[in-house]
Short mmCIF file of C-alpha atoms and ligand atoms in Angstrom, two decimals:
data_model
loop_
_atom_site.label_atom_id
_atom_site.label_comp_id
_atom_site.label_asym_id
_atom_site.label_seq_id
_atom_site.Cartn_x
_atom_site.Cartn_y
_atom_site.Cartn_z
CA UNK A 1403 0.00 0.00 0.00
CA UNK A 1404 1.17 3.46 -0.72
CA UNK A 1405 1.58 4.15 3.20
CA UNK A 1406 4.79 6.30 3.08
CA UNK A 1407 6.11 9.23 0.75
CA UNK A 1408 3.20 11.20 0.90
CA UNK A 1409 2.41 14.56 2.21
CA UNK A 1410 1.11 15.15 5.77
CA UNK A 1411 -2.25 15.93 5.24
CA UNK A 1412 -3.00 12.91 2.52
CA UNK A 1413 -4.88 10.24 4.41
CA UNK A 1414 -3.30 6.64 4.68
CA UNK A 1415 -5.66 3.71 3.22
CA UNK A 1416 -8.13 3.42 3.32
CA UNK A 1417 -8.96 1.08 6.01
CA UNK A 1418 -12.91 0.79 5.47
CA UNK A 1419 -14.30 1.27 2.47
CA UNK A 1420 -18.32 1.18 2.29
CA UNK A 1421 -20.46 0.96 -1.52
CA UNK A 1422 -23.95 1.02 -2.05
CA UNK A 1423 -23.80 -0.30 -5.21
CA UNK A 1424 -26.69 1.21 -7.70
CA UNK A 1425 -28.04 1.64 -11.00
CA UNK A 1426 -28.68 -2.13 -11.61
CA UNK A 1427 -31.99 -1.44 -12.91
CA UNK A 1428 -30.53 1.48 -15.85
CA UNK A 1429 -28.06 -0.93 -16.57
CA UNK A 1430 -30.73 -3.46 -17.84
CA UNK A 1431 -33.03 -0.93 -19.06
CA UNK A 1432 -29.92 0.35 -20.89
CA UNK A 1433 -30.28 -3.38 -23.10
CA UNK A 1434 -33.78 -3.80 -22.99
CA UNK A 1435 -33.70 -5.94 -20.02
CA UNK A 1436 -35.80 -6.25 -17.12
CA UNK A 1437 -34.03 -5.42 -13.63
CA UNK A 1438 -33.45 -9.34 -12.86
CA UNK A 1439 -30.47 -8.90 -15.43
CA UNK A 1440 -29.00 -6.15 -13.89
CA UNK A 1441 -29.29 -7.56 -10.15
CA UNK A 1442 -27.67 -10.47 -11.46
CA UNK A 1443 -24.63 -8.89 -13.10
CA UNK A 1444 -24.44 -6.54 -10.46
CA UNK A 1445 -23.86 -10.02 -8.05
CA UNK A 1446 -20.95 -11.09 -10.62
CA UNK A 1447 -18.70 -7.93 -9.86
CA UNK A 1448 -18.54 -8.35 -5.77
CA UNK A 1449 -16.23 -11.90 -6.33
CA UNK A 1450 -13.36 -9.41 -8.72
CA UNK A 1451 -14.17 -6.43 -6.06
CA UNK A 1452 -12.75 -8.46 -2.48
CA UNK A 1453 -10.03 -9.70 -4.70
CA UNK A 1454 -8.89 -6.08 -5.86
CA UNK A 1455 -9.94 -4.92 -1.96
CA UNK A 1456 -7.75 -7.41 -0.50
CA UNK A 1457 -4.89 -7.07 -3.02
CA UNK A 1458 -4.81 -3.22 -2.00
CA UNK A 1459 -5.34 -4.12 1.87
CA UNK A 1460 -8.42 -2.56 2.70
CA UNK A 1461 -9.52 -4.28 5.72
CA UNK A 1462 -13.12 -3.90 5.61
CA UNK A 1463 -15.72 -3.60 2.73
CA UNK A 1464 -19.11 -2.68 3.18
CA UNK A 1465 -21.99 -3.15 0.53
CA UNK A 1466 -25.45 -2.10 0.76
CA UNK A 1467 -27.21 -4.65 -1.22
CA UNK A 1468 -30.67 -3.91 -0.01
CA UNK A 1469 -32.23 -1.04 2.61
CA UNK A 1470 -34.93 -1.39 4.28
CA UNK A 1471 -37.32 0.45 1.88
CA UNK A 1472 -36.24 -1.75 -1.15
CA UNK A 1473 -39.39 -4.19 0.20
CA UNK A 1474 -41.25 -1.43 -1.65
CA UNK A 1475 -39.49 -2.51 -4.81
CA UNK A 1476 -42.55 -5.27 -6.96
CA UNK A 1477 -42.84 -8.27 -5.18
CA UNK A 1478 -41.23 -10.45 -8.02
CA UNK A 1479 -38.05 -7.80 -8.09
CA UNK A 1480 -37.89 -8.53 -4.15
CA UNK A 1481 -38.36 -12.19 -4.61
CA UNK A 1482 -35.55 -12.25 -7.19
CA UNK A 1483 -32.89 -10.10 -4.71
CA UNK A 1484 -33.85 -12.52 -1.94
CA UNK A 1485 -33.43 -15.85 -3.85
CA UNK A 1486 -30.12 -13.75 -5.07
CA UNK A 1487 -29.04 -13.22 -1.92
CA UNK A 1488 -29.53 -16.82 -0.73
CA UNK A 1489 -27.81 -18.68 -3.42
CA UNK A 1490 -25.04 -15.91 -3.27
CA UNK A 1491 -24.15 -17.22 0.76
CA UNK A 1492 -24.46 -20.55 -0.61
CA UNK A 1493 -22.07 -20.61 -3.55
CA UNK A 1494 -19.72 -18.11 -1.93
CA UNK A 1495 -19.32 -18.69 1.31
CA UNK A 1496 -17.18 -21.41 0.76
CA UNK A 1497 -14.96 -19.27 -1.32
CA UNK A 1498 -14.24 -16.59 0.93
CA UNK A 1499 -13.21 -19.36 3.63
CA UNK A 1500 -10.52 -20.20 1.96
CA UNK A 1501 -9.43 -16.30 0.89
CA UNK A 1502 -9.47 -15.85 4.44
CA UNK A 1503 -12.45 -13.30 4.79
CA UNK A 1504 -15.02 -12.96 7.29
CA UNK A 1505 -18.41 -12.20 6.15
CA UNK A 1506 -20.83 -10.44 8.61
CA UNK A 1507 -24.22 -9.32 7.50
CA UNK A 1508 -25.99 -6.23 9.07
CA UNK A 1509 -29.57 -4.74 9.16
CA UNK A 1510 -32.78 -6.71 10.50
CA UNK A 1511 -33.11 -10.62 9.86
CA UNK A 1512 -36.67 -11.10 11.01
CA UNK A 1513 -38.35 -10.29 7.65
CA UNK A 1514 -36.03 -12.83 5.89
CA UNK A 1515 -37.62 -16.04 5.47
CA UNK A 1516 -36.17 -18.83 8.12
CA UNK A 1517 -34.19 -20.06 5.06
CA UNK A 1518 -32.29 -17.17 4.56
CA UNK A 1519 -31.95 -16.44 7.93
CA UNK A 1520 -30.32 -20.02 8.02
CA UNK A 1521 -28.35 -19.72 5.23
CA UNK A 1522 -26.77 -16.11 6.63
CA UNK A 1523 -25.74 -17.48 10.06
CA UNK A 1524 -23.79 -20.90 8.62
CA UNK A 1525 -22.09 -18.05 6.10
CA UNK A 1526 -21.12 -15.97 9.21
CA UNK A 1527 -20.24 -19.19 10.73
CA UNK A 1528 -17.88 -21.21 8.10
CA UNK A 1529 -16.24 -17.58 7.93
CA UNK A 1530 -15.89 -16.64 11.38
CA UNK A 1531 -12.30 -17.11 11.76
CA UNK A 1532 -10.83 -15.25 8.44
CA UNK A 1533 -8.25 -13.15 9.19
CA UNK A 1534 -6.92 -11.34 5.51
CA UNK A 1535 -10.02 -9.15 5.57
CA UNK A 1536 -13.90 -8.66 6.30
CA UNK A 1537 -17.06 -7.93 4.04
CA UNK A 1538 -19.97 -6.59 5.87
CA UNK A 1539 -23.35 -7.33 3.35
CA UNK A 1540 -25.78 -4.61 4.71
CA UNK A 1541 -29.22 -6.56 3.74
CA UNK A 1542 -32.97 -4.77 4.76
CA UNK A 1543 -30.38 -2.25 6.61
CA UNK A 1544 -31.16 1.28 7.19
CA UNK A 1545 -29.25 3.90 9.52
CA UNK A 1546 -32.29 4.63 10.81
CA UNK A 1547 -33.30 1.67 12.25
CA UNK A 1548 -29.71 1.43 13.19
CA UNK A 1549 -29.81 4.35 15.48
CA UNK A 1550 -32.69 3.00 16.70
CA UNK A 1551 -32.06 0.30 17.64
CA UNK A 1552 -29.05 1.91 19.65
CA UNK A 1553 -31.13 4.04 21.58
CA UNK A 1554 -33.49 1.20 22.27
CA UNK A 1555 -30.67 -0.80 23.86
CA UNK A 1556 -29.22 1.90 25.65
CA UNK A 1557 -32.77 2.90 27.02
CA UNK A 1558 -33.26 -0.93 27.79
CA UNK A 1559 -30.44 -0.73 30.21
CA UNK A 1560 -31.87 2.70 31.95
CA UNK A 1561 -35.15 0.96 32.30
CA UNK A 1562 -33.32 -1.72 33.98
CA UNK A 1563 -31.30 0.53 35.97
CA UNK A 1564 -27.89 -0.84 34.78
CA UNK A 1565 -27.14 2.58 33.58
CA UNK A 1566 -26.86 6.05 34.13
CA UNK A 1567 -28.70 8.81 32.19
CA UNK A 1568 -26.05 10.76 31.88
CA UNK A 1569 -23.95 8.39 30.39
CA UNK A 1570 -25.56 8.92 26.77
CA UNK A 1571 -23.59 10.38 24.16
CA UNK A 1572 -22.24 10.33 20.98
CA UNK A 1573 -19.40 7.83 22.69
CA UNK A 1574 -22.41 5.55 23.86
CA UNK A 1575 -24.32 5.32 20.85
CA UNK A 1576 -20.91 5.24 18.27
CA UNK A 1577 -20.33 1.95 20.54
CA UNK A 1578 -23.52 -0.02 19.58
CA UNK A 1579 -24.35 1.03 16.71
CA UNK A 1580 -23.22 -1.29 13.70
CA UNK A 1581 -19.35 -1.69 12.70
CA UNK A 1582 -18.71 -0.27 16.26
CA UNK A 1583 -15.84 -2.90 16.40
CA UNK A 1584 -14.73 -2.27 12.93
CA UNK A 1585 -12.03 0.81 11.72
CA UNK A 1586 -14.22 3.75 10.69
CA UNK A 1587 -15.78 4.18 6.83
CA UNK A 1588 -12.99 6.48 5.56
CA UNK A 1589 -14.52 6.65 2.08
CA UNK A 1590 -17.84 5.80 0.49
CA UNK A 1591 -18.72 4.85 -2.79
CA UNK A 1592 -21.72 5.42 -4.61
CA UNK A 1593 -22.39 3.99 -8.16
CA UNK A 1594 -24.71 5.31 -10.88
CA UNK A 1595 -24.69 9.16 -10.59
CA UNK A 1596 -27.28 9.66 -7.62
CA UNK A 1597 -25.71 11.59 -5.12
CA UNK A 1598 -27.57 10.80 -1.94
CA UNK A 1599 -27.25 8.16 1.30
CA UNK A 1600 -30.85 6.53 0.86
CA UNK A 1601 -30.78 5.92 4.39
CA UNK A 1602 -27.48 4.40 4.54
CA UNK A 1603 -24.88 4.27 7.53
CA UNK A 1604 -26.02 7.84 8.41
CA UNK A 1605 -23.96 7.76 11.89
CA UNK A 1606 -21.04 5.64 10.28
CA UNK A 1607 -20.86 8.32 7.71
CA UNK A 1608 -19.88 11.39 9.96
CA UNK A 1609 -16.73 11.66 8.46
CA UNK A 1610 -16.29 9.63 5.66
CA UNK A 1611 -15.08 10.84 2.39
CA UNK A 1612 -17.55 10.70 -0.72
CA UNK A 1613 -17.04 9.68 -4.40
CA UNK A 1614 -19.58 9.31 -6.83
CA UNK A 1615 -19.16 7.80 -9.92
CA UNK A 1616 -21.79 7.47 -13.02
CA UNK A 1617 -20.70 4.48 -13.58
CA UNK A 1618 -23.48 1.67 -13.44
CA UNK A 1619 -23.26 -1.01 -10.69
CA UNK A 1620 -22.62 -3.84 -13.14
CA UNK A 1621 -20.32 -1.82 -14.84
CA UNK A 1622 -18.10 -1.21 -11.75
CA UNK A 1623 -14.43 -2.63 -11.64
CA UNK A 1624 -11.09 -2.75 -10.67
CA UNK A 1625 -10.44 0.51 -12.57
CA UNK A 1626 -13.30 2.70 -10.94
CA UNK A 1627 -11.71 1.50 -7.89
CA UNK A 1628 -8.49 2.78 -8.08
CA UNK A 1629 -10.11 5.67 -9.50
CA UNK A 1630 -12.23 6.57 -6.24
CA UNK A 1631 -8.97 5.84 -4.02
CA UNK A 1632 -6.59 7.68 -6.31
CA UNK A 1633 -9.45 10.96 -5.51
CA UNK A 1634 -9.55 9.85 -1.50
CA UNK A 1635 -5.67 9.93 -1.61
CA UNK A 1636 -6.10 13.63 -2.51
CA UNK A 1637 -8.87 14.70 0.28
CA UNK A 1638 -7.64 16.40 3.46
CA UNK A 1639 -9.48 15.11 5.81
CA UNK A 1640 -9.65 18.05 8.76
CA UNK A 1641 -12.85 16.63 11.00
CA UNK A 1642 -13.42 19.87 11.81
CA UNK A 1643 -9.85 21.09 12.57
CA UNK A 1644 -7.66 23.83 10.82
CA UNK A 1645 -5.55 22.77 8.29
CA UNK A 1646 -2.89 25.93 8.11
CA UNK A 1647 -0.69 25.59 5.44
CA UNK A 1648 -1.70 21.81 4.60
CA UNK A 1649 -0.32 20.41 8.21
CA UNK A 1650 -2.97 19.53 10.17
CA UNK A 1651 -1.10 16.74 11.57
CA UNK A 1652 -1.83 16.68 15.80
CA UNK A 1653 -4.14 19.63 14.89
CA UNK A 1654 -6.56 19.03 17.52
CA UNK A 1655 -4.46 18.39 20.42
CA UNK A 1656 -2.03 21.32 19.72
CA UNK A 1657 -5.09 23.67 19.71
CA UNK A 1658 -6.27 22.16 22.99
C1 IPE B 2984 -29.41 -1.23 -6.92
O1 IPE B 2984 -29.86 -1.13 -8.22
C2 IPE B 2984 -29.74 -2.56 -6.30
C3 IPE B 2984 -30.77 -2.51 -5.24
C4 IPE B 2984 -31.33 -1.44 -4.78
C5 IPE B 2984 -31.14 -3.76 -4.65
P1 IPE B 2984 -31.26 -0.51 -8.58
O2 IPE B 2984 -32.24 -1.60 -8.82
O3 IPE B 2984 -31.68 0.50 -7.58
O4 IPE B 2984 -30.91 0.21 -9.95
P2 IPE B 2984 -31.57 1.53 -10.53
O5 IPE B 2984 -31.35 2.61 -9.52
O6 IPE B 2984 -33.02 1.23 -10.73
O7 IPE B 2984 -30.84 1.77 -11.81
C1 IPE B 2985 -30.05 2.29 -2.37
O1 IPE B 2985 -30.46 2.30 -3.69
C2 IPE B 2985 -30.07 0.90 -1.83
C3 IPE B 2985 -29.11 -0.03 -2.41
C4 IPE B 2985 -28.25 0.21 -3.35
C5 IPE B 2985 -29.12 -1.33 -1.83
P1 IPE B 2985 -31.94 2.67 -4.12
O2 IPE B 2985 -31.97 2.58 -5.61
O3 IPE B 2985 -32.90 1.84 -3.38
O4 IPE B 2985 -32.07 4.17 -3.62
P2 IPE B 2985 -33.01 5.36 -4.13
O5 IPE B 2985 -34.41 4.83 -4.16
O6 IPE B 2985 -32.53 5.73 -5.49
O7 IPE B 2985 -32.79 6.45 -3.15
MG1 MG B 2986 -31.39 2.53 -7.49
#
């Protein structure tokens, strides 16, 4: 990795990269498809994408394969994604075992049918001990709900009287909310020219760097990944500090 040589400012990594990977739907429209074609070629670029993540050592990938309003989406489209999603754990699971990644899922399980549910938890399972690197498959996940769910647990324990008030801030929630354990999202991706989070990792986010590319999901490769890290390598990442004369390095505490 390109760790030394570089200026001050010019962030290392990245450690955590997150996608929500869209446009699957234009992409089969674009060929007079329907959208199953373009949720099934969109499936066929995630193999080549943890290869090229790994090869670059990112630690962590993140994709947002389907939020929790996508059960809007026609019943057959959501039936398609699902039965996707299943035979997706099934065939790759295996794989990743012996790359050496762990695969965690995120979001809410209890709308999945017992099947999936199944077939998510022996995934997590068979992976559990990979070491080279971790995908994270956010599936019916929304920050919302993730917040949520947060302040429901952290409530839970005030109820119960295993916790103070007081104790409730951003250091409480940023602990159980999801990836907690994992580095920070230092840059994420979004495919097919919207520019918006669509109720994506809204808390995760804080302080992540954006790209956008118009690139279509099933279009998306090796190439518009080095792309979108070759633009993060240029981003000076402040959180908030002052950056005089491009060293920002210790900024915080030497304002303190
Ligand atoms: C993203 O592709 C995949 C999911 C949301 C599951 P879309 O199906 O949203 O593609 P567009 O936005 O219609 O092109
Ligand atoms: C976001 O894409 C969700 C995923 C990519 C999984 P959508 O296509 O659902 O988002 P909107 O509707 O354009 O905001
Ligand atoms: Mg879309």
């Amino acid at each position: 990795m390109s760790a030394g040589g570089s200026s001050v400012t010019a962030p290392q990594g990245p450690r955590h990269i997150a996608i929500i990977m869209d446009g699957n739907g234009r992409w089969a429209a674009r060929r007079g498809l329907p959208p199953s074609s373009g949720h099934k070629a969109g499936v066929e670029r995630i193999r080549d994408l943890i290869e090229a993540c790994k090869s670059r050592r990112i630690e962590v990938l993140t994709l947002f394969a389907f939020s929790s309003e996508n059960w809007q989406r026609p019943p057959k489209e959501v039936e398609l994604l699902m039965s996707l999603f299943h035979s997706y754990l099934r065939r790759e699971a295996r794989k990743m075992k012996e790359q050496g990644v762990r695969l965690r899922v995120i979001g809410r399980r209890d709308r999945f049918s017992a099947r999936l549910q199944r077939a998510i938890a022996e995934a997590e399972e068979m992976t559990a001990d990979g070491a080279a690197g971790t995908l994270v498959i956010a599936a019916d996940y929304g920050g919302q709900w993730d917040i949520a769910e947060a302040a429901r647990s952290l409530a839970a324990e005030v109820a119960a009287g295993e916790r103070d008030i007081d104790s409730i801030d951003e250091m409480a929630l940023s602990e159980r909310v999801q990836l907690a354990d994992l580095p920070p999202v230092d840059l994420l991706i979004r495919s097919s020219g919207e520019q918006r989070i669509s109720n994506f990792i809204l808390w995760q986010a804080a302080y992540s760097e954006f790209y956008f590319t118009e690139t279509l999901w099933p279009d998306f490769g090796e190439q518009e990944l080095d792309a979108a890290l070759a633009a993060y390598r240029k981003r000076d990442r402040r959180y908030g500090g002052r950056d005089e004369g491009g060293r920002s390095e210790g900024g915080l505490e030497a304002q303190a």
